[in-house]
PDB file of C-alpha atoms in Angstrom:
ATOM      1  CA  UNK A   1     145.282 112.554 156.982  1.00 45.00           C
ATOM      2  CA  UNK A   2     143.450 111.071 154.073  1.00 48.00           C
ATOM      3  CA  UNK A   3     142.908 107.338 153.841  1.00 49.00           C
ATOM      4  CA  UNK A   4     146.228 106.243 155.320  1.00 48.00           C
ATOM      5  CA  UNK A   5     147.049 103.287 157.474  1.00 53.00           C
ATOM      6  CA  UNK A   6     144.545 104.510 160.127  1.00 54.00           C
ATOM      7  CA  UNK A   7     141.684 103.781 157.791  1.00 55.00           C
ATOM      8  CA  UNK A   8     140.142 107.192 158.174  1.00 65.00           C
ATOM      9  CA  UNK A   9     139.274 109.480 155.170  1.00 68.00           C
ATOM     10  CA  UNK A  10     138.716 113.229 155.197  1.00 67.00           C
ATOM     11  CA  UNK A  11     135.674 114.888 153.631  1.00 69.00           C
ATOM     12  CA  UNK A  12     136.217 117.713 151.235  1.00 87.00           C
ATOM     13  CA  UNK A  13     135.397 121.096 152.793  1.00 86.00           C
ATOM     14  CA  UNK A  14     132.515 121.620 150.357  1.00 80.00           C
ATOM     15  CA  UNK A  15     130.871 118.501 151.510  1.00 86.00           C
ATOM     16  CA  UNK A  16     131.215 119.468 155.160  1.00 88.00           C
ATOM     17  CA  UNK A  17     129.795 122.957 154.301  1.00 90.00           C
ATOM     18  CA  UNK A  18     126.758 121.381 152.576  1.00 92.00           C
ATOM     19  CA  UNK A  19     126.111 119.207 155.621  1.00 93.00           C
ATOM     20  CA  UNK A  20     126.358 122.177 157.950  1.00 93.00           C
ATOM     21  CA  UNK A  21     123.753 123.971 155.842  1.00 95.00           C
ATOM     22  CA  UNK A  22     121.527 120.879 155.724  1.00 96.00           C
ATOM     23  CA  UNK A  23     121.587 120.475 159.507  1.00 96.00           C
ATOM     24  CA  UNK A  24     120.985 124.154 160.092  1.00 96.00           C
ATOM     25  CA  UNK A  25     118.013 124.218 157.634  1.00 97.00           C
ATOM     26  CA  UNK A  26     116.612 120.966 159.191  1.00 97.00           C
ATOM     27  CA  UNK A  27     116.751 122.536 162.644  1.00 97.00           C
ATOM     28  CA  UNK A  28     115.001 125.731 161.341  1.00 96.00           C
ATOM     29  CA  UNK A  29     112.237 123.784 159.632  1.00 96.00           C
ATOM     30  CA  UNK A  30     111.676 121.382 162.582  1.00 97.00           C
ATOM     31  CA  UNK A  31     111.257 124.365 164.857  1.00 95.00           C
ATOM     32  CA  UNK A  32     108.946 126.063 162.375  1.00 94.00           C
ATOM     33  CA  UNK A  33     106.917 122.863 162.033  1.00 94.00           C
ATOM     34  CA  UNK A  34     106.665 122.642 165.781  1.00 94.00           C
ATOM     35  CA  UNK A  35     105.301 126.133 165.961  1.00 92.00           C
ATOM     36  CA  UNK A  36     102.809 125.389 163.247  1.00 92.00           C
ATOM     37  CA  UNK A  37     101.475 122.321 165.138  1.00 91.00           C
ATOM     38  CA  UNK A  38     101.466 124.081 168.528  1.00 90.00           C
ATOM     39  CA  UNK A  39      99.183 126.827 167.402  1.00 79.00           C
ATOM     40  CA  UNK A  40      99.182 130.194 169.197  1.00 79.00           C
ATOM     41  CA  UNK A  41     100.361 132.953 166.926  1.00 84.00           C
ATOM     42  CA  UNK A  42     100.276 130.691 163.818  1.00 85.00           C
ATOM     43  CA  UNK A  43      96.534 130.091 164.214  1.00 87.00           C
ATOM     44  CA  UNK A  44      95.969 133.869 163.963  1.00 87.00           C
ATOM     45  CA  UNK A  45      98.293 134.176 160.893  1.00 87.00           C
ATOM     46  CA  UNK A  46      96.549 131.393 159.020  1.00 88.00           C
ATOM     47  CA  UNK A  47      93.153 132.845 160.000  1.00 86.00           C
ATOM     48  CA  UNK A  48      94.234 136.057 158.380  1.00 86.00           C
ATOM     49  CA  UNK A  49      95.177 134.145 155.236  1.00 88.00           C
ATOM     50  CA  UNK A  50      91.608 132.922 155.133  1.00 89.00           C
ATOM     51  CA  UNK A  51      92.001 129.451 153.681  1.00 89.00           C
ATOM     52  CA  UNK A  52      91.384 127.652 157.028  1.00 86.00           C
ATOM     53  CA  UNK A  53      93.597 125.917 159.578  1.00 88.00           C
ATOM     54  CA  UNK A  54      94.027 122.912 157.359  1.00 92.00           C
ATOM     55  CA  UNK A  55      96.716 124.810 155.492  1.00 92.00           C
ATOM     56  CA  UNK A  56      98.673 125.307 158.780  1.00 92.00           C
ATOM     57  CA  UNK A  57      98.749 121.527 159.232  1.00 94.00           C
ATOM     58  CA  UNK A  58      99.705 120.839 155.661  1.00 95.00           C
ATOM     59  CA  UNK A  59     102.553 123.341 155.810  1.00 94.00           C
ATOM     60  CA  UNK A  60     103.707 121.908 159.088  1.00 95.00           C
ATOM     61  CA  UNK A  61     103.787 118.381 157.678  1.00 96.00           C
ATOM     62  CA  UNK A  62     105.681 119.623 154.570  1.00 97.00           C
ATOM     63  CA  UNK A  63     108.223 121.452 156.734  1.00 97.00           C
ATOM     64  CA  UNK A  64     108.843 118.582 159.107  1.00 97.00           C
ATOM     65  CA  UNK A  65     109.060 115.992 156.262  1.00 97.00           C
ATOM     66  CA  UNK A  66     111.407 118.289 154.338  1.00 97.00           C
ATOM     67  CA  UNK A  67     113.519 118.773 157.458  1.00 97.00           C
ATOM     68  CA  UNK A  68     113.848 115.006 158.079  1.00 97.00           C
ATOM     69  CA  UNK A  69     114.536 114.467 154.339  1.00 96.00           C
ATOM     70  CA  UNK A  70     117.455 116.962 154.480  1.00 96.00           C
ATOM     71  CA  UNK A  71     119.150 114.708 156.979  1.00 96.00           C
ATOM     72  CA  UNK A  72     118.805 111.573 154.780  1.00 94.00           C
ATOM     73  CA  UNK A  73     121.582 111.638 152.193  1.00 90.00           C
ATOM     74  CA  UNK A  74     119.467 110.152 149.362  1.00 91.00           C
ATOM     75  CA  UNK A  75     116.596 112.679 149.905  1.00 93.00           C
ATOM     76  CA  UNK A  76     118.595 115.856 150.486  1.00 93.00           C
ATOM     77  CA  UNK A  77     118.155 117.331 147.028  1.00 92.00           C
ATOM     78  CA  UNK A  78     114.441 116.646 146.662  1.00 94.00           C
ATOM     79  CA  UNK A  79     113.791 117.861 150.262  1.00 95.00           C
ATOM     80  CA  UNK A  80     115.597 121.165 149.603  1.00 96.00           C
ATOM     81  CA  UNK A  81     113.545 121.547 146.481  1.00 95.00           C
ATOM     82  CA  UNK A  82     110.295 120.797 148.367  1.00 96.00           C
ATOM     83  CA  UNK A  83     111.248 123.341 151.051  1.00 97.00           C
ATOM     84  CA  UNK A  84     112.104 125.959 148.454  1.00 97.00           C
ATOM     85  CA  UNK A  85     108.581 125.557 147.088  1.00 96.00           C
ATOM     86  CA  UNK A  86     107.064 125.989 150.502  1.00 96.00           C
ATOM     87  CA  UNK A  87     109.138 129.167 151.000  1.00 96.00           C
ATOM     88  CA  UNK A  88     107.829 130.458 147.644  1.00 96.00           C
ATOM     89  CA  UNK A  89     104.352 130.152 149.017  1.00 94.00           C
ATOM     90  CA  UNK A  90     105.383 131.666 152.333  1.00 94.00           C
ATOM     91  CA  UNK A  91     107.183 134.616 150.674  1.00 95.00           C
ATOM     92  CA  UNK A  92     104.208 135.375 148.376  1.00 93.00           C
ATOM     93  CA  UNK A  93     101.875 135.208 151.367  1.00 92.00           C
ATOM     94  CA  UNK A  94     103.966 137.508 153.504  1.00 91.00           C
ATOM     95  CA  UNK A  95     104.379 139.961 150.640  1.00 91.00           C
ATOM     96  CA  UNK A  96     100.868 140.109 149.244  1.00 91.00           C
ATOM     97  CA  UNK A  97      98.263 138.611 151.613  1.00 89.00           C
ATOM     98  CA  UNK A  98      99.246 139.424 155.232  1.00 85.00           C
ATOM     99  CA  UNK A  99      98.731 142.995 156.327  1.00 86.00           C
ATOM    100  CA  UNK A 100     101.840 143.078 158.510  1.00 85.00           C
ATOM    101  CA  UNK A 101     103.828 140.451 156.647  1.00 82.00           C
ATOM    102  CA  UNK A 102     107.568 140.033 157.082  1.00 86.00           C
ATOM    103  CA  UNK A 103     108.964 138.476 153.943  1.00 88.00           C
ATOM    104  CA  UNK A 104     112.672 138.619 154.853  1.00 94.00           C
ATOM    105  CA  UNK A 105     113.041 135.254 156.608  1.00 94.00           C
ATOM    106  CA  UNK A 106     111.068 133.275 154.059  1.00 95.00           C
ATOM    107  CA  UNK A 107     113.000 134.890 151.182  1.00 96.00           C
ATOM    108  CA  UNK A 108     116.336 134.103 152.927  1.00 96.00           C
ATOM    109  CA  UNK A 109     115.265 130.519 153.500  1.00 96.00           C
ATOM    110  CA  UNK A 110     114.067 130.343 149.893  1.00 97.00           C
ATOM    111  CA  UNK A 111     117.487 131.391 148.596  1.00 97.00           C
ATOM    112  CA  UNK A 112     119.311 128.940 150.880  1.00 96.00           C
ATOM    113  CA  UNK A 113     117.019 126.043 149.988  1.00 96.00           C
ATOM    114  CA  UNK A 114     117.200 126.745 146.238  1.00 96.00           C
ATOM    115  CA  UNK A 115     121.027 127.045 146.409  1.00 95.00           C
ATOM    116  CA  UNK A 116     121.205 123.773 148.407  1.00 95.00           C
ATOM    117  CA  UNK A 117     118.864 122.092 145.873  1.00 94.00           C
ATOM    118  CA  UNK A 118     121.149 123.224 143.124  1.00 94.00           C
ATOM    119  CA  UNK A 119     124.250 121.742 144.764  1.00 92.00           C
ATOM    120  CA  UNK A 120     122.392 118.460 145.508  1.00 91.00           C
ATOM    121  CA  UNK A 121     120.745 118.196 142.084  1.00 90.00           C
ATOM    122  CA  UNK A 122     122.601 114.929 141.452  1.00 87.00           C
ATOM    123  CA  UNK A 123     120.610 113.346 144.327  1.00 87.00           C
ATOM    124  CA  UNK A 124     117.361 114.627 142.851  1.00 87.00           C
ATOM    125  CA  UNK A 125     118.272 113.317 139.353  1.00 87.00           C
ATOM    126  CA  UNK A 126     119.343 109.914 140.742  1.00 86.00           C
ATOM    127  CA  UNK A 127     116.035 109.571 142.685  1.00 84.00           C
ATOM    128  CA  UNK A 128     113.976 110.483 139.636  1.00 83.00           C
ATOM    129  CA  UNK A 129     116.080 108.330 137.255  1.00 85.00           C
ATOM    130  CA  UNK A 130     117.193 111.335 135.176  1.00 85.00           C
ATOM    131  CA  UNK A 131     120.667 111.126 133.654  1.00 85.00           C
ATOM    132  CA  UNK A 132     122.905 114.131 134.144  1.00 79.00           C
ATOM    133  CA  UNK A 133     123.327 116.312 131.032  1.00 77.00           C
ATOM    134  CA  UNK A 134     126.409 115.595 128.880  1.00 77.00           C
ATOM    135  CA  UNK A 135     129.237 118.124 128.901  1.00 66.00           C
ATOM    136  CA  UNK A 136     128.984 118.737 125.126  1.00 56.00           C
ATOM    137  CA  UNK A 137     128.527 122.409 125.690  1.00 55.00           C
ATOM    138  CA  UNK A 138     132.257 122.868 126.424  1.00 53.00           C
ATOM    139  CA  UNK A 139     133.981 124.351 123.411  1.00 50.00           C
ATOM    140  CA  UNK A 140     136.732 122.328 121.844  1.00 52.00           C
ATOM    141  CA  UNK A 141     139.050 125.297 121.998  1.00 49.00           C
ATOM    142  CA  UNK A 142     138.979 125.245 125.795  1.00 46.00           C
ATOM    143  CA  UNK A 143     140.136 121.615 126.046  1.00 46.00           C
TER     144      UNK A 143
END
């Protein structure tokens, strides 16, 4: 049923899939932020990094803010971009700084966040006031 007399409208499957990914990522980053604020194992990891515990709190704030932003339609694209940046830092840290680092999860999250940011780039452009590129690159022979 799409927009008939009942007044309901159906969402395209792609839009539903993007929302499923957004909610799943938000849950992951909210949980990760909770772990960063609660201490325990994360205190030891950030002590090994050697920059101080302030970085743990900054990372926690960025992850929680990004997770909340993913759930707000207007801020989904920029939040995915922010979280991709955080995951770049996490991946580099796991690969090159930590002795027993495990880069698999940060790399997977980086790929998912970057892909989501790509699909939501219109939101980022709108928020920054950047007009989308014109479609002049399409060759006339293909029209």
